[in-house]
PDB file of C-alpha atoms and ligand atoms in Angstrom:
ATOM      1  CA  MET A   1      10.487  -7.205 -19.097  1.00 84.00           C
ATOM      2  CA  PRO A   2       7.050  -6.428 -20.611  1.00 93.00           C
ATOM      3  CA  ALA A   3       6.010  -2.876 -20.838  1.00 97.00           C
ATOM      4  CA  TYR A   4       3.798  -1.063 -18.324  1.00 98.00           C
ATOM      5  CA  ASP A   5       0.313  -1.769 -18.990  1.00 98.00           C
ATOM      6  CA  PRO A   6      -1.668   1.512 -18.123  1.00 98.00           C
ATOM      7  CA  ASN A   7      -5.030  -0.506 -17.603  1.00 98.00           C
ATOM      8  CA  ASN A   8      -3.501  -2.542 -14.506  1.00 98.00           C
ATOM      9  CA  ILE A   9      -5.628  -2.371 -11.169  1.00 98.00           C
ATOM     10  CA  PHE A  10      -3.718   0.353  -9.647  1.00 98.00           C
ATOM     11  CA  ALA A  11      -3.561   2.469 -12.492  1.00 98.00           C
ATOM     12  CA  LYS A  12      -7.245   2.728 -12.681  1.00 98.00           C
ATOM     13  CA  ILE A  13      -7.550   3.461  -8.939  1.00 98.00           C
ATOM     14  CA  LEU A  14      -5.146   6.164  -9.518  1.00 98.00           C
ATOM     15  CA  ARG A  15      -7.294   7.551 -12.297  1.00 98.00           C
ATOM     16  CA  GLY A  16     -10.371   6.910 -10.163  1.00 98.00           C
ATOM     17  CA  GLU A  17     -12.011   4.906 -12.454  1.00 98.00           C
ATOM     18  CA  ILE A  18     -12.448   2.064  -9.873  1.00 97.00           C
ATOM     19  CA  PRO A  19     -12.943   2.550  -6.173  1.00 97.00           C
ATOM     20  CA  SER A  20     -10.489   1.912  -3.357  1.00 98.00           C
ATOM     21  CA  ILE A  21     -10.478   2.685   0.298  1.00 98.00           C
ATOM     22  CA  LYS A  22      -7.986   5.669   0.541  1.00 98.00           C
ATOM     23  CA  VAL A  23      -5.878   6.543   3.575  1.00 98.00           C
ATOM     24  CA  TYR A  24      -3.902   9.302   2.409  1.00 98.00           C
ATOM     25  CA  GLU A  25      -2.621  11.025  -0.751  1.00 98.00           C
ATOM     26  CA  ASP A  26      -0.341  13.923  -1.913  1.00 98.00           C
ATOM     27  CA  SER A  27       1.152  14.933  -5.339  1.00 98.00           C
ATOM     28  CA  ASP A  28       3.546  12.057  -5.621  1.00 98.00           C
ATOM     29  CA  THR A  29       1.602   9.054  -3.828  1.00 98.00           C
ATOM     30  CA  LEU A  30      -1.632   7.362  -2.939  1.00 98.00           C
ATOM     31  CA  VAL A  31      -2.097   5.152   0.057  1.00 98.00           C
ATOM     32  CA  ILE A  32      -4.968   2.580   0.005  1.00 98.00           C
ATOM     33  CA  MET A  33      -6.107  -0.178   2.281  1.00 98.00           C
ATOM     34  CA  ASP A  34      -5.005  -3.411   0.880  1.00 98.00           C
ATOM     35  CA  ILE A  35      -8.347  -5.426   0.152  1.00 98.00           C
ATOM     36  CA  MET A  36      -6.782  -8.842   0.985  1.00 97.00           C
ATOM     37  CA  PRO A  37      -4.837  -7.744   4.339  1.00 97.00           C
ATOM     38  CA  GLN A  38      -2.056  -9.984   5.491  1.00 97.00           C
ATOM     39  CA  ALA A  39      -2.828  -8.247   9.145  1.00 97.00           C
ATOM     40  CA  ASP A  40      -5.107  -5.635  10.280  1.00 97.00           C
ATOM     41  CA  GLY A  41      -3.816  -2.150   8.935  1.00 98.00           C
ATOM     42  CA  HIS A  42      -2.063  -3.455   5.963  1.00 98.00           C
ATOM     43  CA  VAL A  43      -1.862  -0.734   3.314  1.00 98.00           C
ATOM     44  CA  LEU A  44      -0.120  -0.134  -0.082  1.00 98.00           C
ATOM     45  CA  VAL A  45       1.663   3.040  -1.063  1.00 99.00           C
ATOM     46  CA  LEU A  46       1.466   3.680  -4.685  1.00 98.00           C
ATOM     47  CA  PRO A  47       3.706   6.337  -6.510  1.00 98.00           C
ATOM     48  CA  ARG A  48       1.517   8.198  -9.098  1.00 98.00           C
ATOM     49  CA  ALA A  49       4.253   7.872 -11.775  1.00 98.00           C
ATOM     50  CA  PRO A  50       3.819   4.789 -13.576  1.00 98.00           C
ATOM     51  CA  SER A  51       6.184   1.805 -13.614  1.00 98.00           C
ATOM     52  CA  ARG A  52       5.667  -1.810 -13.280  1.00 98.00           C
ATOM     53  CA  SER A  53       8.250  -2.108 -10.167  1.00 98.00           C
ATOM     54  CA  LEU A  54      11.387  -0.930  -8.774  1.00 98.00           C
ATOM     55  CA  LEU A  55      13.233  -2.167 -11.569  1.00 98.00           C
ATOM     56  CA  ASP A  56      11.985   0.165 -14.248  1.00 98.00           C
ATOM     57  CA  ALA A  57      10.717   3.155 -11.857  1.00 98.00           C
ATOM     58  CA  ASP A  58      12.588   6.518 -12.414  1.00 98.00           C
ATOM     59  CA  PRO A  59      14.837   6.867  -9.378  1.00 98.00           C
ATOM     60  CA  ALA A  60      13.250  10.414  -8.654  1.00 98.00           C
ATOM     61  CA  ILE A  61      10.239   8.816  -7.285  1.00 98.00           C
ATOM     62  CA  PHE A  62      11.882   6.972  -4.568  1.00 98.00           C
ATOM     63  CA  LYS A  63      12.383  10.075  -2.244  1.00 98.00           C
ATOM     64  CA  PRO A  64       8.667  11.101  -2.311  1.00 98.00           C
ATOM     65  CA  LEU A  65       7.649   7.465  -2.186  1.00 98.00           C
ATOM     66  CA  PHE A  66       9.560   6.453   1.037  1.00 98.00           C
ATOM     67  CA  GLU A  67       8.617   9.729   2.786  1.00 98.00           C
ATOM     68  CA  THR A  68       5.089   8.695   2.483  1.00 98.00           C
ATOM     69  CA  VAL A  69       6.069   4.947   3.412  1.00 98.00           C
ATOM     70  CA  GLN A  70       7.781   6.690   6.649  1.00 98.00           C
ATOM     71  CA  VAL A  71       4.681   8.825   7.653  1.00 98.00           C
ATOM     72  CA  ILE A  72       2.401   5.655   7.017  1.00 98.00           C
ATOM     73  CA  ALA A  73       4.438   3.172   8.711  1.00 98.00           C
ATOM     74  CA  ARG A  74       4.435   5.381  11.714  1.00 98.00           C
ATOM     75  CA  ALA A  75       0.737   5.791  11.426  1.00 98.00           C
ATOM     76  CA  VAL A  76      -0.025   2.134  11.085  1.00 98.00           C
ATOM     77  CA  GLN A  77       2.169   1.269  14.251  1.00 98.00           C
ATOM     78  CA  GLN A  78       0.558   4.020  16.271  1.00 98.00           C
ATOM     79  CA  ALA A  79      -3.258   3.231  15.078  1.00 98.00           C
ATOM     80  CA  PHE A  80      -2.798  -0.657  15.705  1.00 98.00           C
ATOM     81  CA  GLY A  81      -0.383  -0.355  18.622  1.00 97.00           C
ATOM     82  CA  ALA A  82       2.078  -2.427  16.788  1.00 98.00           C
ATOM     83  CA  GLU A  83       5.571  -3.260  18.076  1.00 97.00           C
ATOM     84  CA  GLY A  84       6.935  -3.198  14.516  1.00 98.00           C
ATOM     85  CA  VAL A  85       6.239  -2.635  10.806  1.00 98.00           C
ATOM     86  CA  LEU A  86       6.765  -4.783   7.678  1.00 98.00           C
ATOM     87  CA  VAL A  87       7.443  -2.753   4.711  1.00 98.00           C
ATOM     88  CA  LYS A  88       7.948  -5.114   1.609  1.00 98.00           C
ATOM     89  CA  GLN A  89       7.784  -4.807  -2.124  1.00 98.00           C
ATOM     90  CA  PHE A  90       7.863  -7.435  -5.111  1.00 98.00           C
ATOM     91  CA  ASN A  91       9.277  -7.242  -8.469  1.00 98.00           C
ATOM     92  CA  GLU A  92       8.110  -9.306 -11.246  1.00 98.00           C
ATOM     93  CA  GLU A  93       5.758 -12.509 -11.214  1.00 97.00           C
ATOM     94  CA  ALA A  94       8.612 -14.687  -9.986  1.00 97.00           C
ATOM     95  CA  ALA A  95       9.232 -12.700  -7.002  1.00 97.00           C
ATOM     96  CA  GLY A  96       5.425 -12.623  -6.288  1.00 96.00           C
ATOM     97  CA  GLN A  97       4.132  -9.786  -7.656  1.00 97.00           C
ATOM     98  CA  THR A  98       0.498  -9.648  -8.919  1.00 97.00           C
ATOM     99  CA  VAL A  99      -0.317  -6.212  -9.918  1.00 98.00           C
ATOM    100  CA  PHE A 100       2.202  -4.557 -12.280  1.00 98.00           C
ATOM    101  CA  HIS A 101       2.230  -0.850 -10.832  1.00 98.00           C
ATOM    102  CA  LEU A 102       4.986  -0.239  -8.385  1.00 98.00           C
ATOM    103  CA  HIS A 103       3.649  -0.372  -4.688  1.00 98.00           C
ATOM    104  CA  VAL A 104       5.085  -0.883  -1.236  1.00 98.00           C
ATOM    105  CA  HIS A 105       3.043  -2.945   1.253  1.00 98.00           C
ATOM    106  CA  VAL A 106       3.289  -1.391   4.904  1.00 98.00           C
ATOM    107  CA  VAL A 107       1.896  -3.916   7.428  1.00 98.00           C
ATOM    108  CA  PRO A 108       1.975  -3.431  11.149  1.00 98.00           C
ATOM    109  CA  ARG A 109       3.423  -6.098  13.070  1.00 98.00           C
ATOM    110  CA  LYS A 110       3.025  -7.846  16.669  1.00 96.00           C
ATOM    111  CA  ALA A 111       5.583 -10.352  18.045  1.00 95.00           C
ATOM    112  CA  GLY A 112       4.063 -13.864  17.579  1.00 94.00           C
ATOM    113  CA  GLU A 113       1.234 -12.838  15.391  1.00 94.00           C
ATOM    114  CA  ALA A 114       0.904 -14.900  12.293  1.00 94.00           C
ATOM    115  CA  LEU A 115       0.815 -13.094   8.809  1.00 95.00           C
ATOM    116  CA  ARG A 116      -2.303 -14.219   6.780  1.00 93.00           C
ATOM    117  CA  PRO A 117      -1.378 -15.310   3.132  1.00 91.00           C
ATOM    118  CA  HIS A 118      -0.344 -12.905   0.578  1.00 89.00           C
ATOM    119  CA  SER A 119      -3.605 -12.193  -1.832  1.00 84.00           C
ATOM    120  CA  GLY A 120      -5.538 -14.508   0.397  1.00 86.00           C
ATOM    121  CA  LYS A 121      -9.085 -13.528   1.541  1.00 90.00           C
ATOM    122  CA  MET A 122     -11.086 -10.717   0.577  1.00 94.00           C
ATOM    123  CA  ALA A 123     -11.745  -8.417   3.890  1.00 95.00           C
ATOM    124  CA  ASP A 124     -14.999  -7.018   5.048  1.00 96.00           C
ATOM    125  CA  MET A 125     -15.031  -3.381   3.204  1.00 97.00           C
ATOM    126  CA  THR A 126     -16.917  -1.761   6.392  1.00 97.00           C
ATOM    127  CA  LEU A 127     -13.764  -3.360   8.597  1.00 98.00           C
ATOM    128  CA  LEU A 128     -11.451  -1.721   6.177  1.00 98.00           C
ATOM    129  CA  ALA A 129     -13.289   1.545   5.884  1.00 98.00           C
ATOM    130  CA  ARG A 130     -12.965   1.537  10.056  1.00 98.00           C
ATOM    131  CA  HIS A 131      -9.321   0.704   9.693  1.00 98.00           C
ATOM    132  CA  ALA A 132      -8.572   3.343   7.283  1.00 98.00           C
ATOM    133  CA  GLU A 133     -10.288   5.863   9.634  1.00 98.00           C
ATOM    134  CA  MET A 134      -8.125   4.651  12.468  1.00 98.00           C
ATOM    135  CA  ILE A 135      -4.854   5.656  10.335  1.00 98.00           C
ATOM    136  CA  LYS A 136      -6.004   8.648   9.220  1.00 98.00           C
ATOM    137  CA  GLN A 137      -6.657   9.687  12.935  1.00 98.00           C
ATOM    138  CA  ALA A 138      -3.173   8.716  13.729  1.00 98.00           C
ATOM    139  CA  LEU A 139      -1.984  10.710  10.769  1.00 98.00           C
ATOM    140  CA  ASN A 140      -3.796  13.875  12.009  1.00 97.00           C
ATOM    141  CA  SER A 141      -2.481  13.531  15.577  1.00 93.00           C
ATOM    142  CA  PRO A 142       1.155  11.599  15.238  1.00 90.00           C
ATOM    143  CA  GLN A 143       2.883  10.856  18.660  1.00 88.00           C
ATOM    144  CA  THR A 144       6.377  10.738  17.153  1.00 70.00           C
TER     145      THR A 144
HETATM  146  P1  LIG B   1       1.619  -7.804  -4.996  1.00 63.39           P
HETATM  147  O1  LIG B   1       1.518  -7.480  -6.505  1.00 63.39           O
HETATM  148  O2  LIG B   1       2.180  -9.109  -4.986  1.00 63.39           O
HETATM  149  O3  LIG B   1       2.761  -6.731  -4.227  1.00 63.39           O
HETATM  150  O4  LIG B   1       0.445  -7.497  -4.595  1.00 63.39           O
HETATM  151  C1  LIG B   1      -0.833  -6.890  -4.879  1.00 63.39           C
HETATM  152  C2  LIG B   1      -1.420  -6.544  -3.730  1.00 63.39           C
HETATM  153  O5  LIG B   1      -2.608  -5.838  -3.927  1.00 63.39           O
HETATM  154  C3  LIG B   1      -2.160  -7.891  -2.769  1.00 63.39           C
HETATM  155  O6  LIG B   1      -1.791  -7.680  -1.512  1.00 63.39           O
HETATM  156  C4  LIG B   1      -3.416  -7.592  -3.010  1.00 63.39           C
HETATM  157  O7  LIG B   1      -4.390  -8.191  -1.808  1.00 63.39           O
HETATM  158  C5  LIG B   1      -3.724  -6.091  -3.398  1.00 63.39           C
HETATM  159  N1  LIG B   1      -4.783  -5.677  -4.045  1.00 63.39           N
HETATM  160  C6  LIG B   1      -5.265  -6.667  -5.356  1.00 63.39           C
HETATM  161  N2  LIG B   1      -6.248  -5.901  -5.778  1.00 63.39           N
HETATM  162  C7  LIG B   1      -6.445  -4.588  -5.149  1.00 63.39           C
HETATM  163  C8  LIG B   1      -7.623  -3.550  -5.194  1.00 63.39           C
HETATM  164  N3  LIG B   1      -8.271  -3.547  -5.894  1.00 63.39           N
HETATM  165  N4  LIG B   1      -7.407  -2.798  -4.111  1.00 63.39           N
HETATM  166  C9  LIG B   1      -6.626  -2.737  -3.054  1.00 63.39           C
HETATM  167  N5  LIG B   1      -5.643  -3.824  -2.929  1.00 63.39           N
HETATM  168  C10 LIG B   1      -5.563  -4.735  -3.865  1.00 63.39           C
END
């Protein structure tokens, strides 16, 4: 497996070197809007600790990472009135990974609504910012 590249785009986002639309952060994780969302409310949960994928990650990061995934999954479900939430994660290019810093996709889902393509079309940034606000509101007043 290739070494972790500290100049991958998510490492730069984590260091604040390039912009992102942030939804939530704590000492272990950062949550941002996916700029090519497969559905409205598609976010990415990034552990701050560097690893390419799940394969080379320190297992100690999984607890805080998936605690954030759960909190965010509930928030996107609430914010978008979703019936379900897709949680997915790719490891290496052959599995569909395109950015080589471990991240978990969290996507609100409604029955019968088709997913848009993975890494498809860039979203309107104003709309993404509005969606981020909806998720933050749900985080601030959880119904579960
Ligand atoms: P993957 O590595 O296959 O899990 O996918 C990487 C995801 O990151 C894709 O869904 C992209 O739309 C998304 N993405 C790529 N660049 C950025 C960025 N600068 N900010 C937010 N999301 C991004």
